[in-house]
XYZ file of C-alpha atoms in Angstrom:
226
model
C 93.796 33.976 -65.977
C 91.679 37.271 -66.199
C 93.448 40.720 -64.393
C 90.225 40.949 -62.644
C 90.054 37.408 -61.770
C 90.911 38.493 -57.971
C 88.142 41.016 -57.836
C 85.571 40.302 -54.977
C 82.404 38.441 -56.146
C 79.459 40.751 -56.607
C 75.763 39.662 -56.005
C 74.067 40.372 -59.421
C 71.500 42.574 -57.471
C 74.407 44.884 -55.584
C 72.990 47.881 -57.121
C 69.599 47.978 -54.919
C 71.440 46.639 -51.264
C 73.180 49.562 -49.546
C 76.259 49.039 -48.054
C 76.833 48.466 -44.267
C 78.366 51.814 -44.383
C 75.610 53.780 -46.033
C 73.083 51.914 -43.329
C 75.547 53.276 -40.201
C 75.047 56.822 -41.967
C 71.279 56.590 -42.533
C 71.059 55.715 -38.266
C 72.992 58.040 -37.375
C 71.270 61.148 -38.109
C 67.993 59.667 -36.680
C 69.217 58.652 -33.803
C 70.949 61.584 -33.125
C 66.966 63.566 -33.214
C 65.405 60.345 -31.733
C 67.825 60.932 -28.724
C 68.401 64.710 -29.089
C 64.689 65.231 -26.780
C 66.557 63.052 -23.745
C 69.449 64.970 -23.935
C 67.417 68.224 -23.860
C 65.831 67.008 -20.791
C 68.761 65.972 -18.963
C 70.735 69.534 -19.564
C 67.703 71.204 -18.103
C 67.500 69.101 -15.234
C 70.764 69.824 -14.349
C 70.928 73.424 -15.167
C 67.617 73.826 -12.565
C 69.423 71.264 -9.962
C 72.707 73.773 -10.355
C 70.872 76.671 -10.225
C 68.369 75.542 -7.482
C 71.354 73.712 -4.879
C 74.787 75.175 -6.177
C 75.268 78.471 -7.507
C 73.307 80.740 -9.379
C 73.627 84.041 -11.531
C 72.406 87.529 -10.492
C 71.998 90.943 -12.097
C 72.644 93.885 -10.210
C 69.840 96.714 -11.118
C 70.573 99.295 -8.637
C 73.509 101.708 -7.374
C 73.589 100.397 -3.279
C 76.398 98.286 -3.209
C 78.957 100.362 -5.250
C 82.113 100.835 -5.626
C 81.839 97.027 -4.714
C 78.893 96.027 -7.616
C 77.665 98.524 -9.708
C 74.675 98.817 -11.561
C 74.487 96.368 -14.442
C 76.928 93.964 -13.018
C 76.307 89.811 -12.967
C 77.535 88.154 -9.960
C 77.978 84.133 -9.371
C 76.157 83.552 -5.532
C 76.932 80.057 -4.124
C 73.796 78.742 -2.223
C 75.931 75.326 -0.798
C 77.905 77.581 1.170
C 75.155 77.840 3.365
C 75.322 74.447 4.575
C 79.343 73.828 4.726
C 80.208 77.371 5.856
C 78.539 79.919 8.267
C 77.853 83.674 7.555
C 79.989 86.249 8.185
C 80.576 89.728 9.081
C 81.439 91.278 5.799
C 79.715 88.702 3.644
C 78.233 89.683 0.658
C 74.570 87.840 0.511
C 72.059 87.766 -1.847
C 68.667 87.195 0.110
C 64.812 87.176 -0.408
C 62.297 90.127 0.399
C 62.134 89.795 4.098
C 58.550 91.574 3.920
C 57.030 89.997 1.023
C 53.780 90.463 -0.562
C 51.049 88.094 -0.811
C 51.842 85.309 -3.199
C 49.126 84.794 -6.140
C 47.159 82.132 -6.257
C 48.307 79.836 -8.586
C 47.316 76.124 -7.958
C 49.453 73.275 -7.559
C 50.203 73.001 -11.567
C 50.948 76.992 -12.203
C 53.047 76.832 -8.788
C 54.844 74.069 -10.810
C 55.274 75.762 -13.628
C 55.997 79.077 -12.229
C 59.456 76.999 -10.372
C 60.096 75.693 -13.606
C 60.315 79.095 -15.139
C 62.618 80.755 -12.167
C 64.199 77.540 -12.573
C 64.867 78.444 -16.862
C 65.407 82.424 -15.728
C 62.089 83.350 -18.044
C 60.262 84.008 -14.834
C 60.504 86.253 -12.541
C 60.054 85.712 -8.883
C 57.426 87.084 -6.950
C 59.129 89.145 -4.369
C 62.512 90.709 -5.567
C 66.111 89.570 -4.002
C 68.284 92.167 -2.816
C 72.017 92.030 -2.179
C 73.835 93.444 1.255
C 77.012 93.397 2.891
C 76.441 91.673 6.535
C 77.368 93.888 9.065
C 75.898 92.600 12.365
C 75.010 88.958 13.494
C 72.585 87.867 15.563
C 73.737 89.587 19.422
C 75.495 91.847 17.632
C 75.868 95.857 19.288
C 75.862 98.069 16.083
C 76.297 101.469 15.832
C 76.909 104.407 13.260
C 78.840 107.304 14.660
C 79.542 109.984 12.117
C 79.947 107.920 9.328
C 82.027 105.874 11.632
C 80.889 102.078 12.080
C 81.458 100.488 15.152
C 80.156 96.802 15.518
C 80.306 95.773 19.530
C 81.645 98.857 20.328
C 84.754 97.994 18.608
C 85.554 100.387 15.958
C 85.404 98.309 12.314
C 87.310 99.510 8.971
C 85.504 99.851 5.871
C 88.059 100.471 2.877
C 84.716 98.955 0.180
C 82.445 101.892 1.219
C 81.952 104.533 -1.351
C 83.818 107.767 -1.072
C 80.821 109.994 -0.278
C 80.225 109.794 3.508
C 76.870 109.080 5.580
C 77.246 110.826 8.281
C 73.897 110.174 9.559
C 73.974 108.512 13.454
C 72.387 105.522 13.889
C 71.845 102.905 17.031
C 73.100 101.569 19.258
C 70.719 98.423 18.488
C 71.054 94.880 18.908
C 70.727 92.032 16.286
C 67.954 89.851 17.382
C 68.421 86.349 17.327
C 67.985 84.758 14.009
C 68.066 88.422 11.801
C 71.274 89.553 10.559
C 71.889 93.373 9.874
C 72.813 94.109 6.203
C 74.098 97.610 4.860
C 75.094 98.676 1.704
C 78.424 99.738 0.562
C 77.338 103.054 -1.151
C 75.849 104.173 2.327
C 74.665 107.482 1.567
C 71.949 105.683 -1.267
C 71.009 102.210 0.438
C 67.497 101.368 1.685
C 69.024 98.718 4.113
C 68.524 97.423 7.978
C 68.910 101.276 9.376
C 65.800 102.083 7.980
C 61.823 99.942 8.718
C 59.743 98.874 5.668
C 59.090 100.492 3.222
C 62.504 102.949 2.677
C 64.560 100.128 3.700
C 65.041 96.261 4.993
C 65.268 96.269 8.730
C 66.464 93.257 10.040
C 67.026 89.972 7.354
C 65.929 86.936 8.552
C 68.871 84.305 8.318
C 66.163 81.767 6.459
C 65.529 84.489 3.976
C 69.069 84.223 2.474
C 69.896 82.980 -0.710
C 73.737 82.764 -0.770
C 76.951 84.097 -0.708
C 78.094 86.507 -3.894
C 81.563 85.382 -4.267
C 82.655 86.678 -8.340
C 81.719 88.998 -11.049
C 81.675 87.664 -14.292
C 79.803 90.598 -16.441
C 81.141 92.363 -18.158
C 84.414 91.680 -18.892
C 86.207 94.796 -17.712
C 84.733 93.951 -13.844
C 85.476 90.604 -13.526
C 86.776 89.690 -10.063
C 86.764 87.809 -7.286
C 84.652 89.660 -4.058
């Protein structure tokens, strides 16, 4: 008998039929971009519903808050804390213009696609966010006394604020119901609820915030829990 006579039987024509493993590699790669346009889809919608329900990032352009945030830093805000925890006297929030501007008129498909574009973080909203320490809630009896903060008459320690003092007096007022009263941390340089539109904030309407600021994660060198 022949060496070869155990050799598997070829059809005469085996030459112009592919294999069943040169077909699995010819599918792959097209399904792969045949599938790649649902899976782009799907990471967006989830990015938006993350960004939109859970937690999203912020950039911090301006020198208010420090030593706590300084200028250039990104924090990580959690908007479901909102509904599973209250807010709280030296909470760190991240809220909405509470005097905004007239919104442009956009119609129901550029209002669509203007969400969409906050939603991606290649549009900019149309009133800016700011970010505040909370300091009074609403019934609140606050009160600055040489520097000196004293929340319902009760004297309140501060070791966050920056080391240059405000000494300038302010109150005694009372938080109305459904405002909270937001300060910065770098006192002396803080447009915030001491002062009426436009040098500062006034009161924040509680519907106005956005979420709690609980980590920076940018850069590096900063990163911490708050």
């Amino acid at each position: 008998m022949p060496d070869d006579a155990d050799d598997d039987v070829v059809p005469s024509d085996a030459s112009t039929v592919p294999d069943a493993a040169d077909a699995s590699r010819t599918k792959k790669p097209d399904r792969f971009w045949r599938e790649l346009p649902i899976l782009l889809l799907v990471s967006l919608a989830i990015a938006i519903l993350i960004k939109t329900f859970l937690i999203q990032a912020f950039y911090i352009p301006s020198i208010s808050m420090e030593p706590t945030l300084e200028k250039g830093d990104r924090i990580l805000v959690c908007r479901i804390c909102l509904h599973v925890s209250d807010i709280r006297r030296g909470d760190i929030v991240v809220f909405s213009n509470p005097h905004p501007a007239p919104g442009l008129e956009r119609g129901s498909v550029g209002a669509a696609l203007h969400w969409l574009g906050q939603g991606l973080g290649v549009a900019q909203p149309e009133n800016k966010d700011y970010v505040k320490r909370v300091i009074g809630l609403p019934g609140d009896v606050v009160e600055l006394n040489n520097g000196q903060l004293f929340v319902n008459g009760a004297e309140v320690d501060e070791p966050y604020l920056n080391s240059e003092v405000d000494s300038r007096p302010f109150g005694p007022v009372t938080v109305p119901d459904g405002m909270l009263f937001v300060l910065g941390d770098n006192r002396a340089h803080s447009g915030d609820s001491r002062f009426p539109p436009p040098t500062g904030l006034g009161y924040v309407p509680e519907d106005t915030v956005i979420g709690k600021a609980f980590v920076i994660v940018y850069p590096p060198s900063r990163w911490g829990w708050l």
